[in-house]
């Protein structure tokens, strides 16, 4: 009876170890799936923005007018639409930064976004009065640090 109990205990311990190994594999797999989903989400957001600009004559026209003649050249409706559009872009970037903070996107993604901001997007946000809407504070600080480094 004693020997049988020892064997059953040994088998139970192996079962626990095997279960823990299986659990670790599943957690690793889930983490990889979440990372892939974050990258897919990022790419879809970028594609949506680019597709909308390419397919919307009004949006493309507003951007061209804004770029060549400045914010004062926009009608109130154009200003509101372009501001709403850039606000959506801003939220997408904030979402990507959150995904980075959670470990689902690489630093390279954040650096590319910061470069895009330094190469004109931040200036557009200034013109459209969107700077105070940058959240969270850590993201705003990252942006300001990159802008200082570029200047």
PDB file of C-alpha atoms in Angstrom:
ATOM      1  CA  UNK A   1       0.000   0.000   0.000  1.00  0.00           C
ATOM      2  CA  UNK A   2       2.848   2.340   0.894  1.00  0.00           C
ATOM      3  CA  UNK A   3       4.555   1.667  -2.426  1.00  0.00           C
ATOM      4  CA  UNK A   4       1.313   2.329  -4.288  1.00  0.00           C
ATOM      5  CA  UNK A   5       0.899   5.682  -2.489  1.00  0.00           C
ATOM      6  CA  UNK A   6       4.447   6.641  -3.445  1.00  0.00           C
ATOM      7  CA  UNK A   7       3.796   5.792  -7.088  1.00  0.00           C
ATOM      8  CA  UNK A   8       0.507   7.702  -7.113  1.00  0.00           C
ATOM      9  CA  UNK A   9       2.203  10.719  -5.492  1.00  0.00           C
ATOM     10  CA  UNK A  10       4.991  10.548  -8.052  1.00  0.00           C
ATOM     11  CA  UNK A  11       2.482  10.353 -10.909  1.00  0.00           C
ATOM     12  CA  UNK A  12       0.498  13.278  -9.455  1.00  0.00           C
ATOM     13  CA  UNK A  13       3.678  15.358  -9.210  1.00  0.00           C
ATOM     14  CA  UNK A  14       4.510  14.571 -12.828  1.00  0.00           C
ATOM     15  CA  UNK A  15       0.972  15.580 -13.762  1.00  0.00           C
ATOM     16  CA  UNK A  16       1.387  18.901 -11.967  1.00  0.00           C
ATOM     17  CA  UNK A  17       4.737  19.544 -13.670  1.00  0.00           C
ATOM     18  CA  UNK A  18       3.306  18.599 -17.076  1.00  0.00           C
ATOM     19  CA  UNK A  19       0.322  20.903 -16.443  1.00  0.00           C
ATOM     20  CA  UNK A  20       2.621  23.787 -15.527  1.00  0.00           C
ATOM     21  CA  UNK A  21       4.696  23.233 -18.664  1.00  0.00           C
ATOM     22  CA  UNK A  22       1.535  23.173 -20.780  1.00  0.00           C
ATOM     23  CA  UNK A  23       0.282  26.337 -19.069  1.00  0.00           C
ATOM     24  CA  UNK A  24       3.593  28.121 -19.741  1.00  0.00           C
ATOM     25  CA  UNK A  25       3.395  27.134 -23.421  1.00  0.00           C
ATOM     26  CA  UNK A  26      -0.189  28.415 -23.647  1.00  0.00           C
ATOM     27  CA  UNK A  27       0.679  31.728 -21.946  1.00  0.00           C
ATOM     28  CA  UNK A  28       3.630  32.200 -24.316  1.00  0.00           C
ATOM     29  CA  UNK A  29       1.392  31.436 -27.296  1.00  0.00           C
ATOM     30  CA  UNK A  30      -1.258  33.893 -26.076  1.00  0.00           C
ATOM     31  CA  UNK A  31       1.375  36.601 -25.620  1.00  0.00           C
ATOM     32  CA  UNK A  32       2.643  36.077 -29.149  1.00  0.00           C
ATOM     33  CA  UNK A  33      -0.909  36.236 -30.497  1.00  0.00           C
ATOM     34  CA  UNK A  34      -1.503  39.506 -28.634  1.00  0.00           C
ATOM     35  CA  UNK A  35       1.711  40.940 -30.081  1.00  0.00           C
ATOM     36  CA  UNK A  36       0.695  39.920 -33.602  1.00  0.00           C
ATOM     37  CA  UNK A  37      -2.741  41.472 -33.059  1.00  0.00           C
ATOM     38  CA  UNK A  38      -1.123  44.737 -31.932  1.00  0.00           C
ATOM     39  CA  UNK A  39       1.032  44.870 -35.073  1.00  0.00           C
ATOM     40  CA  UNK A  40      -1.929  44.023 -37.298  1.00  0.00           C
ATOM     41  CA  UNK A  41      -3.991  46.728 -35.627  1.00  0.00           C
ATOM     42  CA  UNK A  42      -1.218  49.272 -36.184  1.00  0.00           C
ATOM     43  CA  UNK A  43      -0.876  48.386 -39.862  1.00  0.00           C
ATOM     44  CA  UNK A  44      -4.660  48.513 -40.363  1.00  0.00           C
ATOM     45  CA  UNK A  45      -4.801  51.987 -38.821  1.00  0.00           C
ATOM     46  CA  UNK A  46      -2.031  53.228 -41.109  1.00  0.00           C
ATOM     47  CA  UNK A  47      -3.690  51.658 -44.148  1.00  0.00           C
ATOM     48  CA  UNK A  48      -7.037  53.204 -43.260  1.00  0.00           C
ATOM     49  CA  UNK A  49      -5.518  56.671 -42.953  1.00  0.00           C
ATOM     50  CA  UNK A  50      -3.628  56.400 -46.219  1.00  0.00           C
ATOM     51  CA  UNK A  51      -6.568  54.863 -48.061  1.00  0.00           C
ATOM     52  CA  UNK A  52      -8.904  57.593 -46.853  1.00  0.00           C
ATOM     53  CA  UNK A  53      -6.539  60.341 -48.004  1.00  0.00           C
ATOM     54  CA  UNK A  54      -6.066  58.590 -51.344  1.00  0.00           C
ATOM     55  CA  UNK A  55      -9.764  58.023 -51.959  1.00  0.00           C
ATOM     56  CA  UNK A  56     -11.289  61.174 -50.500  1.00  0.00           C
ATOM     57  CA  UNK A  57     -10.927  64.115 -52.844  1.00  0.00           C
ATOM     58  CA  UNK A  58     -12.177  66.476 -50.122  1.00  0.00           C
ATOM     59  CA  UNK A  59      -9.677  65.295 -47.529  1.00  0.00           C
ATOM     60  CA  UNK A  60      -6.802  65.379 -49.997  1.00  0.00           C
ATOM     61  CA  UNK A  61      -7.872  68.864 -51.076  1.00  0.00           C
ATOM     62  CA  UNK A  62      -8.053  70.087 -47.470  1.00  0.00           C
ATOM     63  CA  UNK A  63      -4.594  68.694 -46.759  1.00  0.00           C
ATOM     64  CA  UNK A  64      -3.152  70.355 -49.832  1.00  0.00           C
ATOM     65  CA  UNK A  65      -4.752  73.675 -48.945  1.00  0.00           C
ATOM     66  CA  UNK A  66      -3.567  73.354 -45.334  1.00  0.00           C
ATOM     67  CA  UNK A  67      -0.026  72.433 -46.390  1.00  0.00           C
ATOM     68  CA  UNK A  68       0.382  75.092 -49.030  1.00  0.00           C
ATOM     69  CA  UNK A  69      -1.634  78.003 -47.611  1.00  0.00           C
ATOM     70  CA  UNK A  70      -1.766  77.370 -43.874  1.00  0.00           C
ATOM     71  CA  UNK A  71      -4.489  76.856 -41.314  1.00  0.00           C
ATOM     72  CA  UNK A  72      -6.012  80.313 -41.886  1.00  0.00           C
ATOM     73  CA  UNK A  73      -6.928  79.344 -45.438  1.00  0.00           C
ATOM     74  CA  UNK A  74      -9.353  76.680 -44.220  1.00  0.00           C
ATOM     75  CA  UNK A  75     -13.047  77.378 -43.898  1.00  0.00           C
ATOM     76  CA  UNK A  76     -14.548  76.656 -40.457  1.00  0.00           C
ATOM     77  CA  UNK A  77     -15.944  73.363 -41.746  1.00  0.00           C
ATOM     78  CA  UNK A  78     -12.631  72.357 -43.331  1.00  0.00           C
ATOM     79  CA  UNK A  79     -10.820  73.276 -40.126  1.00  0.00           C
ATOM     80  CA  UNK A  80     -13.224  71.182 -38.029  1.00  0.00           C
ATOM     81  CA  UNK A  81     -12.956  68.198 -40.378  1.00  0.00           C
ATOM     82  CA  UNK A  82      -9.158  68.339 -40.604  1.00  0.00           C
ATOM     83  CA  UNK A  83      -8.877  68.787 -36.837  1.00  0.00           C
ATOM     84  CA  UNK A  84     -11.147  65.782 -36.258  1.00  0.00           C
ATOM     85  CA  UNK A  85      -9.077  63.761 -38.718  1.00  0.00           C
ATOM     86  CA  UNK A  86      -5.788  64.676 -37.041  1.00  0.00           C
ATOM     87  CA  UNK A  87      -7.341  64.014 -33.635  1.00  0.00           C
ATOM     88  CA  UNK A  88      -8.144  60.473 -34.799  1.00  0.00           C
ATOM     89  CA  UNK A  89      -4.549  60.085 -36.025  1.00  0.00           C
ATOM     90  CA  UNK A  90      -3.359  61.342 -32.643  1.00  0.00           C
ATOM     91  CA  UNK A  91      -5.492  58.785 -30.800  1.00  0.00           C
ATOM     92  CA  UNK A  92      -4.116  56.027 -33.014  1.00  0.00           C
ATOM     93  CA  UNK A  93      -0.568  57.044 -32.119  1.00  0.00           C
ATOM     94  CA  UNK A  94      -1.490  57.169 -28.433  1.00  0.00           C
ATOM     95  CA  UNK A  95      -2.944  53.683 -28.742  1.00  0.00           C
ATOM     96  CA  UNK A  96       0.280  52.438 -30.302  1.00  0.00           C
ATOM     97  CA  UNK A  97       2.276  53.982 -27.484  1.00  0.00           C
ATOM     98  CA  UNK A  98       0.062  52.175 -24.956  1.00  0.00           C
ATOM     99  CA  UNK A  99       0.633  48.915 -26.829  1.00  0.00           C
ATOM    100  CA  UNK A 100       4.376  49.603 -26.659  1.00  0.00           C
ATOM    101  CA  UNK A 101       4.151  50.261 -22.902  1.00  0.00           C
ATOM    102  CA  UNK A 102       2.392  46.924 -22.483  1.00  0.00           C
ATOM    103  CA  UNK A 103       5.169  45.155 -24.405  1.00  0.00           C
ATOM    104  CA  UNK A 104       3.227  44.407 -27.581  1.00  0.00           C
ATOM    105  CA  UNK A 105       5.124  46.756 -29.911  1.00  0.00           C
ATOM    106  CA  UNK A 106       8.862  47.289 -30.281  1.00  0.00           C
ATOM    107  CA  UNK A 107      10.721  50.481 -29.504  1.00  0.00           C
ATOM    108  CA  UNK A 108      11.405  50.774 -33.230  1.00  0.00           C
ATOM    109  CA  UNK A 109       7.681  51.431 -33.808  1.00  0.00           C
ATOM    110  CA  UNK A 110       7.655  54.231 -31.231  1.00  0.00           C
ATOM    111  CA  UNK A 111      10.814  55.741 -32.704  1.00  0.00           C
ATOM    112  CA  UNK A 112       9.297  55.717 -36.207  1.00  0.00           C
ATOM    113  CA  UNK A 113       6.153  57.415 -34.888  1.00  0.00           C
ATOM    114  CA  UNK A 114       8.268  60.009 -33.073  1.00  0.00           C
ATOM    115  CA  UNK A 115      10.198  60.656 -36.286  1.00  0.00           C
ATOM    116  CA  UNK A 116       6.923  61.151 -38.171  1.00  0.00           C
ATOM    117  CA  UNK A 117       5.817  63.624 -35.527  1.00  0.00           C
ATOM    118  CA  UNK A 118       9.116  65.507 -35.692  1.00  0.00           C
ATOM    119  CA  UNK A 119       8.883  65.634 -39.498  1.00  0.00           C
ATOM    120  CA  UNK A 120       5.708  67.687 -39.626  1.00  0.00           C
ATOM    121  CA  UNK A 121       2.805  65.997 -37.871  1.00  0.00           C
ATOM    122  CA  UNK A 122       3.460  67.733 -34.544  1.00  0.00           C
ATOM    123  CA  UNK A 123       3.536  71.074 -36.321  1.00  0.00           C
ATOM    124  CA  UNK A 124       0.168  70.266 -37.887  1.00  0.00           C
ATOM    125  CA  UNK A 125      -1.170  69.443 -34.409  1.00  0.00           C
ATOM    126  CA  UNK A 126       0.069  72.808 -33.188  1.00  0.00           C
ATOM    127  CA  UNK A 127      -1.703  74.585 -36.051  1.00  0.00           C
ATOM    128  CA  UNK A 128      -4.901  72.656 -35.331  1.00  0.00           C
ATOM    129  CA  UNK A 129      -4.684  73.266 -31.557  1.00  0.00           C
ATOM    130  CA  UNK A 130      -4.325  69.580 -30.664  1.00  0.00           C
ATOM    131  CA  UNK A 131      -1.203  69.648 -28.474  1.00  0.00           C
ATOM    132  CA  UNK A 132      -3.141  69.763 -25.198  1.00  0.00           C
ATOM    133  CA  UNK A 133      -4.988  66.590 -26.181  1.00  0.00           C
ATOM    134  CA  UNK A 134      -1.853  64.418 -26.256  1.00  0.00           C
ATOM    135  CA  UNK A 135      -2.270  61.703 -23.628  1.00  0.00           C
ATOM    136  CA  UNK A 136      -0.800  60.118 -21.545  1.00  0.00           C
ATOM    137  CA  UNK A 137       1.774  62.460 -20.073  1.00  0.00           C
ATOM    138  CA  UNK A 138       4.588  59.926 -20.700  1.00  0.00           C
ATOM    139  CA  UNK A 139       3.775  59.966 -24.404  1.00  0.00           C
ATOM    140  CA  UNK A 140       3.728  63.762 -24.483  1.00  0.00           C
ATOM    141  CA  UNK A 141       7.122  63.784 -22.751  1.00  0.00           C
ATOM    142  CA  UNK A 142       8.549  61.319 -25.302  1.00  0.00           C
ATOM    143  CA  UNK A 143       7.350  63.591 -28.109  1.00  0.00           C
ATOM    144  CA  UNK A 144       8.801  66.722 -26.528  1.00  0.00           C
ATOM    145  CA  UNK A 145      12.128  64.969 -25.908  1.00  0.00           C
ATOM    146  CA  UNK A 146      12.331  63.882 -29.548  1.00  0.00           C
ATOM    147  CA  UNK A 147      11.486  67.374 -30.764  1.00  0.00           C
ATOM    148  CA  UNK A 148      14.285  68.800 -28.577  1.00  0.00           C
ATOM    149  CA  UNK A 149      16.722  66.209 -29.906  1.00  0.00           C
ATOM    150  CA  UNK A 150      15.875  67.067 -33.515  1.00  0.00           C
ATOM    151  CA  UNK A 151      16.270  70.816 -33.036  1.00  0.00           C
TER     152      UNK A 151
END
